[in-house]
Short mmCIF file of C-alpha atoms in Angstrom, two decimals:
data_model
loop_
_atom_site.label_atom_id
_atom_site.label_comp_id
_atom_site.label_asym_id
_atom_site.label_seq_id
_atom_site.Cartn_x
_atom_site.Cartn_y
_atom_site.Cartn_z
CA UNK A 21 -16.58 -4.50 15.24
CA UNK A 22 -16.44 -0.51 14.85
CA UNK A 23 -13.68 1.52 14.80
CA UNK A 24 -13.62 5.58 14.43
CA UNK A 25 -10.64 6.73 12.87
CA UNK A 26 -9.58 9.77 13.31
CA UNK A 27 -5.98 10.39 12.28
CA UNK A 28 -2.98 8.12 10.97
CA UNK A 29 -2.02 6.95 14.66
CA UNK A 30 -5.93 5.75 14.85
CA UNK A 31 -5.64 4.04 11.93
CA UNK A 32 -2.48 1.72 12.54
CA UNK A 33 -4.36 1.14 15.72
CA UNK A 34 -7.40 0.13 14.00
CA UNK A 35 -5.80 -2.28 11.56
CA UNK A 36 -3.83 -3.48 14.28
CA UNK A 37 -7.24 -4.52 15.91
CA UNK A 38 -9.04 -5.91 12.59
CA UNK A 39 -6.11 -8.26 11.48
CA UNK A 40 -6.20 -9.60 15.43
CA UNK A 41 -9.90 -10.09 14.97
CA UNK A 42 -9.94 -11.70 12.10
CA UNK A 43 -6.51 -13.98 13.43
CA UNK A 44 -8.61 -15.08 16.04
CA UNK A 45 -11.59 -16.39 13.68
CA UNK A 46 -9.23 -18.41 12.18
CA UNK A 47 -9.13 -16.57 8.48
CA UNK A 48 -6.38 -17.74 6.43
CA UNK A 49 -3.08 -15.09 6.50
CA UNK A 50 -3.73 -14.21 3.10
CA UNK A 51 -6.99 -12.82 3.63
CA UNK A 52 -6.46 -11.14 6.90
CA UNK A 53 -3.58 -9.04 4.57
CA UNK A 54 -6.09 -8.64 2.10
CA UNK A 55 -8.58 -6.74 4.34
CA UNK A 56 -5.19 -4.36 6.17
CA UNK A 57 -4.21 -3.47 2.69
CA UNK A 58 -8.05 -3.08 1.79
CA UNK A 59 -9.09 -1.06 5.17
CA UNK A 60 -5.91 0.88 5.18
CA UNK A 61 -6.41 2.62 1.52
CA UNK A 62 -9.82 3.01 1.83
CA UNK A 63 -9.82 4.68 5.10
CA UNK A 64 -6.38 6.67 4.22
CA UNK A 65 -8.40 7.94 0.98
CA UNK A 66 -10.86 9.43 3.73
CA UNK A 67 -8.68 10.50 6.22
CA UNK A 68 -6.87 12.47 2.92
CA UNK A 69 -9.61 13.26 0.35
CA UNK A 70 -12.53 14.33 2.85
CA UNK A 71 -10.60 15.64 5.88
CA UNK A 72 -13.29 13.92 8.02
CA UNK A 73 -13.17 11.16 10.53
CA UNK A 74 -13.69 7.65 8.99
CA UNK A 75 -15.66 4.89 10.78
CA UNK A 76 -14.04 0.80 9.88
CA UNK A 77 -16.89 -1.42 10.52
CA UNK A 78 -16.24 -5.17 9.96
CA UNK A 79 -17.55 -8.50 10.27
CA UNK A 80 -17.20 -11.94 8.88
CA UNK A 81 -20.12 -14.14 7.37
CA UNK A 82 -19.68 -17.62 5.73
CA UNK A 83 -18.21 -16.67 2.86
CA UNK A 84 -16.69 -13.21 3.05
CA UNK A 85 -15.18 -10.47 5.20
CA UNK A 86 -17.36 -7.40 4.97
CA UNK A 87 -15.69 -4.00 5.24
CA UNK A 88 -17.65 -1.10 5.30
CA UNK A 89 -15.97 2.63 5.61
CA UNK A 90 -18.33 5.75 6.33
CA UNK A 91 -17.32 9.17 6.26
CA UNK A 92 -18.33 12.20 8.69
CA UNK A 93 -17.97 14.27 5.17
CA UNK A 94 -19.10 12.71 2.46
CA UNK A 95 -16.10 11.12 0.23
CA UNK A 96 -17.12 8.65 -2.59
CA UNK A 97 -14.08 7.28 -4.48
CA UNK A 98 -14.65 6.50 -8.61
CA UNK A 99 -17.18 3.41 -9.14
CA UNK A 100 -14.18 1.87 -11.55
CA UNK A 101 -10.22 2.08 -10.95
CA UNK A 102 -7.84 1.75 -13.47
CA UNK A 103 -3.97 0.54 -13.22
CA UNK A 104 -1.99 3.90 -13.00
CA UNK A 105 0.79 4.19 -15.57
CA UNK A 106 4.02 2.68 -14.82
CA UNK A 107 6.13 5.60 -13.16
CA UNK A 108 2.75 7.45 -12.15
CA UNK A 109 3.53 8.14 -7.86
CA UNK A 110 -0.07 8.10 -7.04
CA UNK A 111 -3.15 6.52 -8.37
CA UNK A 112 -2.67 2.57 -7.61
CA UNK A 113 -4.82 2.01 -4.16
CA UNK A 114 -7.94 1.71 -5.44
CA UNK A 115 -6.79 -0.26 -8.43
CA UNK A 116 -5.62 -2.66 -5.67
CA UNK A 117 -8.67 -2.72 -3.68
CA UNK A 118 -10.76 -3.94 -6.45
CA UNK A 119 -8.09 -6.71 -7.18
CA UNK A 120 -8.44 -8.19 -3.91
CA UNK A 121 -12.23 -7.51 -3.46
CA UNK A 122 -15.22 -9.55 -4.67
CA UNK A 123 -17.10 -6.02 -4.83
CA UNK A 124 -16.96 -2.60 -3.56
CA UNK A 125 -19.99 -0.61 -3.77
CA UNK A 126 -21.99 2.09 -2.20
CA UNK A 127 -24.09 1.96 0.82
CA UNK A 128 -27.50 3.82 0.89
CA UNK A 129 -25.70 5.86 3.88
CA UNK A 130 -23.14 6.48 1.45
CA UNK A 131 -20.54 4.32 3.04
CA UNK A 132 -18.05 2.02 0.88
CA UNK A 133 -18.58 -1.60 1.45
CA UNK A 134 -16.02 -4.33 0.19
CA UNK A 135 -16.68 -8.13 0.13
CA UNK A 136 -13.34 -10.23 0.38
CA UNK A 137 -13.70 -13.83 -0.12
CA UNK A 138 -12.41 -15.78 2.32
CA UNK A 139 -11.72 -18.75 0.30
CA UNK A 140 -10.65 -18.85 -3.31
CA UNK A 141 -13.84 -20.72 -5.26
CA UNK A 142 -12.78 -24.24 -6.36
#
């Protein structure tokens, strides 16, 4: 599934659409909020950092969701996040991404892909 996104209004749409998607292949609750909170600050961070239009492009395979957010201008966020300080008003998104996300990376295209895992290891 691809979505462009091309203001806030697109967005909520676009969520809307991935967390039905995902609903309807059966992944677990927790998960499908995983990859709203995931999508939404990821594609917000475009939407606010570049000024371009974002593209959402998802899928599921065995083990993972696979979210993958491209950029009509170029916008690559820092390869690390750290937790923001305690009464800091910006700064924790990306901090939460990578605590919900097997990986973010990169894409030769230079979009940002994130693997969620769809079930906790055992």
């Amino acid at each position: 599934m691809i979505f462009e996104v091309h203001n806030h209004a697109s967005m909520k749409d676009a969520l809307e659409k991935l967390c039905g998607f995902l609903a309807e292949n059966e992944i677990p609750s927790e998960r499908v909020f995983d990859s709203k909170l995931v999508a939404s600050e990821l594609v917000g961070n475009v939407l606010r950092h570049s000024g371009g239009i974002a593209k959402l492009c998802g899928e599921i395979t065995e083990e993972f969701i696979e979210l993958v957010i491209l950029s009509s201008i170029p916008y690559i966020p820092p390869k690390t996040s750290k937790q923001a300080p305690l009464y800091a008003e910006n700064g924790r998104g990306l901090f939460l991404v990578d605590s919900v996300c097997e990986e973010r990376f990169v894409t030769n295209d230079g979009g940002i892909k994130v693997r969620i895992r769809i079930r906790e290891s055992q």
